[in-house]
Short mmCIF file of C-alpha atoms and ligand atoms in Angstrom, two decimals:
data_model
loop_
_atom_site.label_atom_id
_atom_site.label_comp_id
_atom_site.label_asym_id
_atom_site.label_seq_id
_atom_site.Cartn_x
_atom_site.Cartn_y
_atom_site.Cartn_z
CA UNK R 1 -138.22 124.43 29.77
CA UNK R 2 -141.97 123.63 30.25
CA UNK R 3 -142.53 120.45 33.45
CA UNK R 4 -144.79 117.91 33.50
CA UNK R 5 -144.42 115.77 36.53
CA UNK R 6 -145.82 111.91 35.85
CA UNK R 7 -147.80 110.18 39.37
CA UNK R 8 -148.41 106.74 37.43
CA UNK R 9 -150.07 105.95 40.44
CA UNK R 10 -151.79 102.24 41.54
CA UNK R 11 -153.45 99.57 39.58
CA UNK R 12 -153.33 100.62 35.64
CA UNK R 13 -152.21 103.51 36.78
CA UNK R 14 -148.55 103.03 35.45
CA UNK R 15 -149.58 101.51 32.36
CA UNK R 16 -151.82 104.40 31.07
CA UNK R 17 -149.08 106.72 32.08
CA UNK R 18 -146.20 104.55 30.13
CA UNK R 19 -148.07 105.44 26.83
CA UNK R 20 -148.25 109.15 27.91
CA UNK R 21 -144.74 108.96 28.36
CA UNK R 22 -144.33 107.73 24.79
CA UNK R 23 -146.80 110.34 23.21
CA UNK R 24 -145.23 113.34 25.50
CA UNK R 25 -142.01 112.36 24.30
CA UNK R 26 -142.58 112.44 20.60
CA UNK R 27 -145.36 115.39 20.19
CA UNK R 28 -143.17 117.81 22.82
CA UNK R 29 -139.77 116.73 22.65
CA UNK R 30 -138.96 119.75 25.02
CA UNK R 31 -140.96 118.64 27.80
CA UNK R 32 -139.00 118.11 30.92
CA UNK R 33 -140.76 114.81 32.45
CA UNK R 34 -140.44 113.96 36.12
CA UNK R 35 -141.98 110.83 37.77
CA UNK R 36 -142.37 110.15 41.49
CA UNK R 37 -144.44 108.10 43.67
CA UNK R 38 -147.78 108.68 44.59
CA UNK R 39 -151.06 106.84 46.25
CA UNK R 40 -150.31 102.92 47.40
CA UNK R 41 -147.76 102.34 46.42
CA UNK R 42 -145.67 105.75 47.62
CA UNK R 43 -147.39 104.51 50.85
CA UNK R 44 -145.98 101.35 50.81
CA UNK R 45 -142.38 102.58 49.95
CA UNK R 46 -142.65 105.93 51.38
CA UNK R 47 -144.91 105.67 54.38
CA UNK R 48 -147.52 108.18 52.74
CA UNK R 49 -149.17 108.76 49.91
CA UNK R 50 -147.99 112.01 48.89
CA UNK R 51 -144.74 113.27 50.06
CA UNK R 52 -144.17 116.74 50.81
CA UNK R 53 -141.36 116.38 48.26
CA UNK R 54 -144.08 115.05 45.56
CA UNK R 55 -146.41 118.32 46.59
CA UNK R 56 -143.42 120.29 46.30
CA UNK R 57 -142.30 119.26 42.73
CA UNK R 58 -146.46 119.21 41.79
CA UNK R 59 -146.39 123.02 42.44
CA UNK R 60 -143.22 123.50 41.24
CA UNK R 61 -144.19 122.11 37.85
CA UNK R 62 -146.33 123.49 34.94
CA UNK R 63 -148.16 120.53 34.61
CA UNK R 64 -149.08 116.85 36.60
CA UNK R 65 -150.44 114.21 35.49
CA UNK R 66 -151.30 111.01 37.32
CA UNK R 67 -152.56 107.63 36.51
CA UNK R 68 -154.98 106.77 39.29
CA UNK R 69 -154.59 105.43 42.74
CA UNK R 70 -156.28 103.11 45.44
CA UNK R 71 -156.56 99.63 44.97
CA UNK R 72 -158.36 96.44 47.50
CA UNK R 73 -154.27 96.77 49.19
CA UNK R 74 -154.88 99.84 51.10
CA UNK R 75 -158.10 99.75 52.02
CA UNK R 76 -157.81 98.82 55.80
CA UNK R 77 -155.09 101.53 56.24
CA UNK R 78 -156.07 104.70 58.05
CA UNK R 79 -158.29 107.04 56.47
CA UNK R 80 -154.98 109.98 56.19
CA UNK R 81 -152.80 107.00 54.77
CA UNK R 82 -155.11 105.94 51.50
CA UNK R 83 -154.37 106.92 48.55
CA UNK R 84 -157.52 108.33 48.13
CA UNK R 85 -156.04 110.95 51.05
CA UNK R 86 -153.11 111.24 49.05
CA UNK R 87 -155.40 112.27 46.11
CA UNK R 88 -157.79 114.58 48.24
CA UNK R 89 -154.00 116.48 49.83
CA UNK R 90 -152.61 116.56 46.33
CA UNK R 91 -155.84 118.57 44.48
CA UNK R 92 -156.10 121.22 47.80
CA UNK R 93 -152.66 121.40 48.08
CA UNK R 94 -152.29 122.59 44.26
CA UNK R 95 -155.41 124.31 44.59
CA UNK R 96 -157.44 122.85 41.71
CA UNK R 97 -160.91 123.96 43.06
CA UNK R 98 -162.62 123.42 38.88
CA UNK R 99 -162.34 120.23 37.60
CA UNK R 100 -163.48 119.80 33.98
CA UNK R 101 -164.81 116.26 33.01
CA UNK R 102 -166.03 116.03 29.82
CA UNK R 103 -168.42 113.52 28.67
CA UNK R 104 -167.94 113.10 24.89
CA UNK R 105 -169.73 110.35 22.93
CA UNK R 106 -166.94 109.89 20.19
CA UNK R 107 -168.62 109.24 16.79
CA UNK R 108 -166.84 105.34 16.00
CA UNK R 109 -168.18 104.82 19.24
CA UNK R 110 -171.57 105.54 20.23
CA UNK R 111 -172.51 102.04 19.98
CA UNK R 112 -170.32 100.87 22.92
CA UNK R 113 -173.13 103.30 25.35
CA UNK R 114 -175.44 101.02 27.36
CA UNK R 115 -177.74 103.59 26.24
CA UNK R 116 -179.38 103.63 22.82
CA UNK R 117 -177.17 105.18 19.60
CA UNK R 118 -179.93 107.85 19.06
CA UNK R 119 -179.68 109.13 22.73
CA UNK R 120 -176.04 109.75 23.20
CA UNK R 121 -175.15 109.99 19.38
CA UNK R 122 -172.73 113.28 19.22
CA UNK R 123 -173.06 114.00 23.31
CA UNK R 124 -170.71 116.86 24.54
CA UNK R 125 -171.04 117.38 28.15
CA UNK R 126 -168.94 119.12 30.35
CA UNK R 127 -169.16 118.70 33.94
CA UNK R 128 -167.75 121.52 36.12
CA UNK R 129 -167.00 119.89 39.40
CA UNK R 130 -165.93 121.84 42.76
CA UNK R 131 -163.17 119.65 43.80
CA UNK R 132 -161.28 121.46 47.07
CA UNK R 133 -164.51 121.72 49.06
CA UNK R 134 -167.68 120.14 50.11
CA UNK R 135 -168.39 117.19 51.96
CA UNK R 136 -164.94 115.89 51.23
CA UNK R 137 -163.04 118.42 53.34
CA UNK R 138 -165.62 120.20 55.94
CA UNK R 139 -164.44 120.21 59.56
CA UNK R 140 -166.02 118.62 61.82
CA UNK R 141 -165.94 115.26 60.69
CA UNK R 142 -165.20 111.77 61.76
CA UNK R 143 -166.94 108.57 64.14
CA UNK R 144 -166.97 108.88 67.43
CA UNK R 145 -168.75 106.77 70.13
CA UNK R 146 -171.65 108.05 72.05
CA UNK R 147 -171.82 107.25 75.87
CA UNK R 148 -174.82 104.75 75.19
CA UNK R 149 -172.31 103.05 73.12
CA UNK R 150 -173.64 103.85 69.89
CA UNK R 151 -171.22 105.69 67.29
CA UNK R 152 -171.96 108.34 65.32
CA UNK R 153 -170.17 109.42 62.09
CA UNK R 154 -170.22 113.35 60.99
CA UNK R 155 -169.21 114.53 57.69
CA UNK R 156 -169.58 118.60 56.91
CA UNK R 157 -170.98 119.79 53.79
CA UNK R 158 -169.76 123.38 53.92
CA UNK R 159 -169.13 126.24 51.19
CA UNK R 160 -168.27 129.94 51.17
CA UNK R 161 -169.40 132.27 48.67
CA UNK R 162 -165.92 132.59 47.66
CA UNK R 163 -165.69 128.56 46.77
CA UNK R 164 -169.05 129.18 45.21
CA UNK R 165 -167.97 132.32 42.91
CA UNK R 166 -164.62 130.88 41.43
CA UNK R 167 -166.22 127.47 40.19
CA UNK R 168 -168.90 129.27 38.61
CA UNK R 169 -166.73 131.46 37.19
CA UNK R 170 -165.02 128.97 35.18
CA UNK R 171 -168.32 127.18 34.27
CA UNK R 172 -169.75 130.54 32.69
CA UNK R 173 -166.38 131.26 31.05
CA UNK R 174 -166.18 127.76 29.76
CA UNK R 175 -170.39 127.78 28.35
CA UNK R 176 -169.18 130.82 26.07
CA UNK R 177 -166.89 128.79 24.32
CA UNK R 178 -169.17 126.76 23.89
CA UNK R 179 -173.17 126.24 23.79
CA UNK R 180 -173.61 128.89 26.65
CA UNK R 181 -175.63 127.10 28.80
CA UNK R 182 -175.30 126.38 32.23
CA UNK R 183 -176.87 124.03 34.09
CA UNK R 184 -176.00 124.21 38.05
CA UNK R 185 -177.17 121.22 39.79
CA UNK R 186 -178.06 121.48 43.79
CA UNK R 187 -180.35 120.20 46.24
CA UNK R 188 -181.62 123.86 47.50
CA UNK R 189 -184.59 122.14 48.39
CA UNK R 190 -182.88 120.31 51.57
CA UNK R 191 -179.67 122.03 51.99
CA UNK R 192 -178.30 125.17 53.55
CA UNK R 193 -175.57 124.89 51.01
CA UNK R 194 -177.73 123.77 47.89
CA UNK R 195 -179.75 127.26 48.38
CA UNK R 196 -176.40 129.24 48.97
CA UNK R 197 -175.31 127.68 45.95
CA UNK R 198 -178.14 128.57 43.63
CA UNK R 199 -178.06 132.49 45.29
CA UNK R 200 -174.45 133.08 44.57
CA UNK R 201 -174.33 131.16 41.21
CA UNK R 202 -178.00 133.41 40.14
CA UNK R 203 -176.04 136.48 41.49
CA UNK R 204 -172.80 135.93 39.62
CA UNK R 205 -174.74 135.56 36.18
CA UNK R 206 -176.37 138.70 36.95
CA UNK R 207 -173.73 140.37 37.30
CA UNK R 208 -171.19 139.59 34.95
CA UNK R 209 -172.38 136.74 32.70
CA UNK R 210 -175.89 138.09 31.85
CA UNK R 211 -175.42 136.42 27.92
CA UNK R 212 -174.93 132.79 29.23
CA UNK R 213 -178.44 130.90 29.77
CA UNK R 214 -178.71 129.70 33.12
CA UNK R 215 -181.31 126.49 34.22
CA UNK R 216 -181.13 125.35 38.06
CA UNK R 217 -182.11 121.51 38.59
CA UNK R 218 -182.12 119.81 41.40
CA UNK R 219 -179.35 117.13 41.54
CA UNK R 220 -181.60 114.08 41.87
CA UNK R 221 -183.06 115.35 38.95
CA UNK R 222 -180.15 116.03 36.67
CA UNK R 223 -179.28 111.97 37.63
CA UNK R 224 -182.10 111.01 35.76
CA UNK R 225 -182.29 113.78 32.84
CA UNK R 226 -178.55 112.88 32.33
CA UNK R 227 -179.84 109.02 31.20
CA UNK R 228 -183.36 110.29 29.78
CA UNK R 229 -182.20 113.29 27.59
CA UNK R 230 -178.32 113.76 27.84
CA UNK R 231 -178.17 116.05 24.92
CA UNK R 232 -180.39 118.97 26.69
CA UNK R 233 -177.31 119.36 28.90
CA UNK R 234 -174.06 121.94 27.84
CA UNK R 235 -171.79 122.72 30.72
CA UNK R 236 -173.13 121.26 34.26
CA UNK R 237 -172.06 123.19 37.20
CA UNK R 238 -172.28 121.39 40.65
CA UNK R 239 -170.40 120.34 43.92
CA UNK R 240 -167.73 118.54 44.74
CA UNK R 241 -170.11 115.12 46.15
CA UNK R 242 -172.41 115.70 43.10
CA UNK R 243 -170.07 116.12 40.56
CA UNK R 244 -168.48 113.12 41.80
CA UNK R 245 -171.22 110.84 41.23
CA UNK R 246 -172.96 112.69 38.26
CA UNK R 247 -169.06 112.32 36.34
CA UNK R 248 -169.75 108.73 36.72
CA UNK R 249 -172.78 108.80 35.35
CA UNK R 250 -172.14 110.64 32.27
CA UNK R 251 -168.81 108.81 31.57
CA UNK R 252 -170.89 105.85 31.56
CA UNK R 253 -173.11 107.18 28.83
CA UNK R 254 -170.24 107.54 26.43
CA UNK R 255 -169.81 103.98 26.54
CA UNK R 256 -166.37 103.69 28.34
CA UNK R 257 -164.83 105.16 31.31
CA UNK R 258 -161.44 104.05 29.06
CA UNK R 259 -161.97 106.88 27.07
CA UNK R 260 -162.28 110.15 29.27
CA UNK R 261 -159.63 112.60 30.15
CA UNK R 262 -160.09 115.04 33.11
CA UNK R 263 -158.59 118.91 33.89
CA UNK R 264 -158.50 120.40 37.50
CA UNK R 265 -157.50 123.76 37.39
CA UNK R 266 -157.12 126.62 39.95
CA UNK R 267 -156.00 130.20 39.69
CA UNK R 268 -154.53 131.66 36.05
CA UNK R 269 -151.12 130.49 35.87
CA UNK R 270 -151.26 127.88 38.41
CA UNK R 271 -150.37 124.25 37.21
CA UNK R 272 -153.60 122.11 36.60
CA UNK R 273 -153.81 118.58 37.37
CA UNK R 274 -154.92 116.25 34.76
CA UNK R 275 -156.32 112.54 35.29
CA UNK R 276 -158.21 109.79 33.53
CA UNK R 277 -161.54 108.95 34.87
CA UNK R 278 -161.17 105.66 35.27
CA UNK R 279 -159.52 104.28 38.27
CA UNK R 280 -156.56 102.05 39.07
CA UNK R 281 -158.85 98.87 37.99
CA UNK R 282 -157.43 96.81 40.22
CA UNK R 283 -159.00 93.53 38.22
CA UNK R 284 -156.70 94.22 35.04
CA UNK R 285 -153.82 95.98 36.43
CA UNK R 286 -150.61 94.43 35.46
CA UNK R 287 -151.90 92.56 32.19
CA UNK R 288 -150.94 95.60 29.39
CA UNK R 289 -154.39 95.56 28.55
CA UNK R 290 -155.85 98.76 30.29
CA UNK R 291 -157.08 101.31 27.73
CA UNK R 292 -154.84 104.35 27.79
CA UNK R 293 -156.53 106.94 25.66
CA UNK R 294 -158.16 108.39 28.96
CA UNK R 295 -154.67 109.46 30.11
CA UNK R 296 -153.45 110.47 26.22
CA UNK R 297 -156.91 112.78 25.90
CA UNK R 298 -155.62 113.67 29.64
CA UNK R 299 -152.44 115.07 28.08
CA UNK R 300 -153.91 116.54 25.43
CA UNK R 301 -156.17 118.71 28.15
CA UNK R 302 -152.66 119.55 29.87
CA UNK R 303 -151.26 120.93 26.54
CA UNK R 304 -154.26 122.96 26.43
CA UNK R 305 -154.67 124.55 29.56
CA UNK R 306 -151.43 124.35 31.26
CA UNK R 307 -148.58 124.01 28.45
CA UNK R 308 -150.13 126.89 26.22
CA UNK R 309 -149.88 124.52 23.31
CA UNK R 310 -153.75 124.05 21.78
CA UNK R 311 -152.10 123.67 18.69
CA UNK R 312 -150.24 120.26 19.84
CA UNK R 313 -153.71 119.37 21.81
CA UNK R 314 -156.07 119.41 18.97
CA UNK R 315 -153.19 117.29 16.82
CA UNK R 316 -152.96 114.97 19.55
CA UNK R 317 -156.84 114.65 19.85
CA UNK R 318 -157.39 114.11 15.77
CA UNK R 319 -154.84 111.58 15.84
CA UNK R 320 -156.84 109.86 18.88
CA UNK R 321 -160.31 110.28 16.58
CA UNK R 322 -157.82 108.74 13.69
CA UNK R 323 -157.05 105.90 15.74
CA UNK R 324 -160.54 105.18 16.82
CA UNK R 325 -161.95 105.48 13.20
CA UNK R 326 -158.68 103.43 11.90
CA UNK R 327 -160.37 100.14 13.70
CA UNK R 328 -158.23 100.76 16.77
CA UNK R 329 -159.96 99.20 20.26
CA UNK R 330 -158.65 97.82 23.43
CA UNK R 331 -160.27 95.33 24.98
CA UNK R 332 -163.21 97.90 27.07
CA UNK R 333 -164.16 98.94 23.28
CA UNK R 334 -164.77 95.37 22.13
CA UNK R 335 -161.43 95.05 20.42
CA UNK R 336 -158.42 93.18 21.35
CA UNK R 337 -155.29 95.92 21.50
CA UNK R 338 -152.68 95.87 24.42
CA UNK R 339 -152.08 99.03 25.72
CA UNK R 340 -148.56 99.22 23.80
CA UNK R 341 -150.58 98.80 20.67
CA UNK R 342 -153.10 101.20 21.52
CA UNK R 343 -150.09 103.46 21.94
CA UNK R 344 -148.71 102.85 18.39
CA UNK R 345 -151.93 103.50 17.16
CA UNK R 346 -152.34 106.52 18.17
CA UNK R 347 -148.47 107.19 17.70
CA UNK R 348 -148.80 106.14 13.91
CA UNK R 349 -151.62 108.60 13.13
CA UNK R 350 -149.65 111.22 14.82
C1 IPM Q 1 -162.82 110.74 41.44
C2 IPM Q 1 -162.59 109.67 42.47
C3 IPM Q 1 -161.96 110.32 43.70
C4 IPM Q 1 -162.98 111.29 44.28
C5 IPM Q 1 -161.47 109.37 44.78
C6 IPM Q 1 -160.51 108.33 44.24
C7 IPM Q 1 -160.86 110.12 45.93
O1 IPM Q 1 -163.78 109.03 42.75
O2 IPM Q 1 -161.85 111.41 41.06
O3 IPM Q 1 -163.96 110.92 41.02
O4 IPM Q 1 -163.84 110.90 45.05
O5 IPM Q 1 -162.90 112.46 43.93
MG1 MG Q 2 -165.34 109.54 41.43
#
């Protein structure tokens, strides 16, 4: 029987992930669902944010899927205590080097964008993020003090061709499903790493992805064409610090963070780890209000790519579209839904 292990997580975390629960249990009846601590508040009880036991059962499973973590608690623990560690551990230690954000303007919603309805009307982006390298996990790194008593903090922005080549890989793959473009997004004109990027990625579509259209921008560049012209963009390839902020970005042009799922994936047949955008929220945690069709659409992605079960995704995801064009909003969408009721709304149209 198919595993998906629940990491509810910090903040809303649990309260996303409570609706999952309810969905998961009604849509897949066969699923085997674990839960187990993770982030704050595994730190808290635990003494670390992911237990080797949590990693263990992670790998173990075909599936995870976690809330979010962090929270204004933790953040005067030690760096390797946050939850944000705990995060960072649990995507290298499953090996999810792609992560797949999409940034999709649903229709009953394009007037909840900060940007104009005519810019972001029918957006579909989809960010490919490196998300086991980078800045985020080069060696050396850390502050140190200097013996004129200054201190000096180093952080590594490092890549192999290897980390390059596997990323790209899925970006390509992904652009033939779908508009087959790629845009990969660098800055080759400062960094060792940007121009090693471009090379391999050029290289790789040369060689065995010839048909998909390739565009290189700088990443400073794709910042602002993301809130200029949004809908020149298909499948955006870039590095783990760029995707980071760039995801942001483009959640922000769909109009709410509330609404986006998120896939990290590593090698065929490995489990994938699946997460809302948003994080723990911290100023509405506890108050059953947090929006939890991020973490459903998060669900639906696992059924996809990890459970083998498209069919059950693309039911889950029309009866999310259902919802939305039903009248259904949480607060974030200008309505006034718990997340319980969001739940039933989406349950109802299921
Ligand atoms: C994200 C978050 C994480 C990241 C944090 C919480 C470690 O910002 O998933 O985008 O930086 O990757
Ligand atoms: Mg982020």
């Amino acid at each position: 029987m198919p595993t998906l292990l629940l990491l509810p997580g910090d903040g809303i975390g649990p309260e996303v992930t409570a609706q999952v629960r309810r969905v998961a249990e009604r849509i897949m009846p066969e699923l085997t669902l674990e839960t187990r601590l993770f982030g704050g508040c595994s730190f808290d009880d635990l003494g670390t944010p992911l237990t080797d036991e949590a990693l263990a059962l992670a790998r173990a499973s075909d599936a995870v899927l976690m809330g979010a973590v962090g929270g204004p608690k933790w953040a005067t623990a030690p760096r390797h205590l946050r939850p944000e560690a705990g995060l960072l551990n649990l995507r290298s230690g499953m090996g999810v080097f792609a992560n797949l954000r999409p940034a999709l303007c649903f229709p009953a919603l394009a007037d909840a964008s900060t940007l104009k309805r005519e810019v972001v009307e029918g957006l579909d982006i989809m960010i490919v993020r490196e998300l086991t390298g980078g800045v985020y996990f080069g060696q050396p790194r850390g502050v140190e003090t200097l013996p004129d008593g200054q201190r000096r903090g180093v952080d590594t922005q490092v890549y192999t061709t290897s980390e390059i080549e596997r990323v790209s890989r899925v970006a390509f793959e992904l652009a033939r499903g779908r508009r087959n473009k790629v845009t990969s997004a660098e800055k080759s004109n400062v960094m060792e790493t940007g121009l090693l990027w471009r090379e391999v990625v050029t290289a790789l579509r040369a060689r065995d992805y010839a048909d998909v259209t390739l565009e290189h921008m700088l990443a400073d560049n794709t910042a602002m064409q993301l809130v200029k012209n949004p809908r020149q963009f298909d499948v955006i390839l870039t590095d783990n610090l760029f995707g980071d902020i760039l995801s942001d970005e483009a959640a922000q042009l769909t109009g709410s963070l509330g609404m986006l799922p998120s896939a990290a994936i590593g090698v065929a047949g490995s489990p994938g780890l699946y997460e809302p955008i948003h994080g723990s929220a911290p100023d509405i945690a506890g108050q059953g209000v947090a929006n939890p069709l991020a973490a459903i659409l998060s669900f639906a992605m696992a059924l996809r790519w990890s459970l083998g079960r498209a069919d059950l995704a693309d039911r889950l995801t029309g009866a999310v579209e259902s919802a939305l064009s039903g009248g259904a909003r949480t607060r974030d969408l200008g309505g006034s839904l718990g997340s319980g009721e969001m739940g039933d709304a989406v349950l109802a149209c299921l």
